[in-house]
Amino acid sequence: MDFNWWAFLGIILGITGGLAGLWGGRRAAAKQRGLDERFTLIRTKARATSWFYTLFGLYVFFFLLLFGVKLSVAPILGILLLLHLGSWAISVFYYEAKL
């Protein structure tokens, strides 16, 4: 079995960078009094919206599988993760402009 150390390092650095960004962003927002009810409402609505897009993506992949398209796990999970996080980020900007 061939273990890919670069991929492992990339995953660990991605997790570490994401958590550091989350921690730093919330800390900066707290200093500017940005963690209020509006912040919570926008993030909650955006997270809920992103799950609907992710559910739609899952159904698309299930239909592709049903019609005989050969799918492999890693690219599908990557696409779903990108779809979820991307729709979450776009939804945050949308709800910030709307509310």
Coordinates of C-alpha atoms in Angstrom, one line a residue:
M1 CA 0.0 0.0 0.0
D2 CA 1.4 3.3 -1.1
F3 CA 0.8 6.1 1.4
N4 CA 0.8 9.7 0.0
W5 CA 2.5 11.9 2.6
W6 CA 2.0 15.0 0.5
A7 CA -1.8 14.5 0.4
F8 CA -1.8 13.7 4.2
L9 CA 0.2 16.9 4.8
G10 CA -2.2 18.9 2.7
I11 CA -5.2 17.6 4.6
I12 CA -3.6 18.4 7.9
L13 CA -2.5 21.9 6.8
G14 CA -6.0 22.5 5.4
I15 CA -7.7 21.6 8.6
T16 CA -5.2 23.6 10.7
G17 CA -5.5 26.7 8.4
G18 CA -9.3 26.5 8.4
L19 CA -9.5 26.3 12.2
A20 CA -6.9 29.1 12.5
G21 CA -9.0 31.3 10.1
L22 CA -12.2 30.5 12.0
W23 CA -10.6 31.4 15.3
G24 CA -8.9 34.5 14.0
G25 CA -12.0 35.7 12.2
R26 CA -14.3 35.3 15.2
R27 CA -11.7 37.0 17.4
A28 CA -11.5 40.0 15.1
A29 CA -15.3 40.1 14.8
A30 CA -15.6 40.1 18.6
K31 CA -13.2 43.0 18.9
Q32 CA -15.3 45.0 16.5
R33 CA -18.6 44.0 18.2
G34 CA -19.6 42.0 15.1
L35 CA -20.9 38.9 16.9
D36 CA -24.5 40.1 17.4
E37 CA -27.9 38.7 16.6
R38 CA -27.7 39.8 12.9
F39 CA -24.4 37.9 12.6
T40 CA -25.9 34.8 14.0
L41 CA -29.1 35.0 11.9
I42 CA -27.1 35.5 8.7
R43 CA -24.8 32.6 9.4
T44 CA -27.7 30.3 10.4
K45 CA -29.7 31.1 7.2
A46 CA -26.5 30.7 5.1
R47 CA -25.7 27.3 6.6
A48 CA -29.3 26.1 6.1
T49 CA -29.3 27.3 2.4
S50 CA -25.9 25.5 1.8
W51 CA -27.4 22.2 3.0
F52 CA -30.2 22.5 0.4
Y53 CA -27.6 22.9 -2.3
T54 CA -25.6 20.0 -1.0
L55 CA -28.7 17.9 -0.9
F56 CA -29.4 18.8 -4.5
G57 CA -25.8 17.8 -5.4
L58 CA -26.3 14.4 -3.7
Y59 CA -29.4 13.8 -5.7
V60 CA -27.6 14.7 -9.0
F61 CA -24.9 12.2 -8.2
F62 CA -27.4 9.5 -7.2
F63 CA -29.2 10.0 -10.6
L64 CA -26.0 9.8 -12.5
L65 CA -25.2 6.6 -10.7
L66 CA -28.7 5.3 -11.4
F67 CA -28.1 6.0 -15.2
G68 CA -24.9 4.0 -15.2
V69 CA -22.2 6.7 -14.9
K70 CA -19.1 5.4 -13.2
L71 CA -18.3 7.6 -10.2
S72 CA -15.4 7.4 -7.8
V73 CA -15.6 8.4 -4.2
A74 CA -12.8 11.0 -3.8
P75 CA -13.8 13.3 -6.6
I76 CA -17.4 13.1 -5.7
L77 CA -16.7 14.0 -2.0
G78 CA -14.4 16.8 -3.2
I79 CA -17.2 18.2 -5.4
L80 CA -19.8 18.0 -2.7
L81 CA -17.4 19.7 -0.2
L82 CA -16.7 22.5 -2.7
L83 CA -20.4 22.8 -3.4
H84 CA -21.3 23.0 0.3
L85 CA -18.6 25.4 1.3
G86 CA -19.0 27.6 -1.8
S87 CA -22.8 27.8 -1.5
W88 CA -22.3 28.7 2.2
A89 CA -19.9 31.5 1.4
I90 CA -22.1 32.9 -1.4
S91 CA -25.2 32.6 0.9
V92 CA -23.4 34.7 3.6
F93 CA -22.7 37.5 1.1
Y94 CA -26.3 37.2 -0.2
Y95 CA -27.9 37.4 3.2
E96 CA -25.6 40.2 4.3
A97 CA -26.7 42.3 1.3
K98 CA -30.4 41.3 1.8
L99 CA -30.7 41.9 5.6

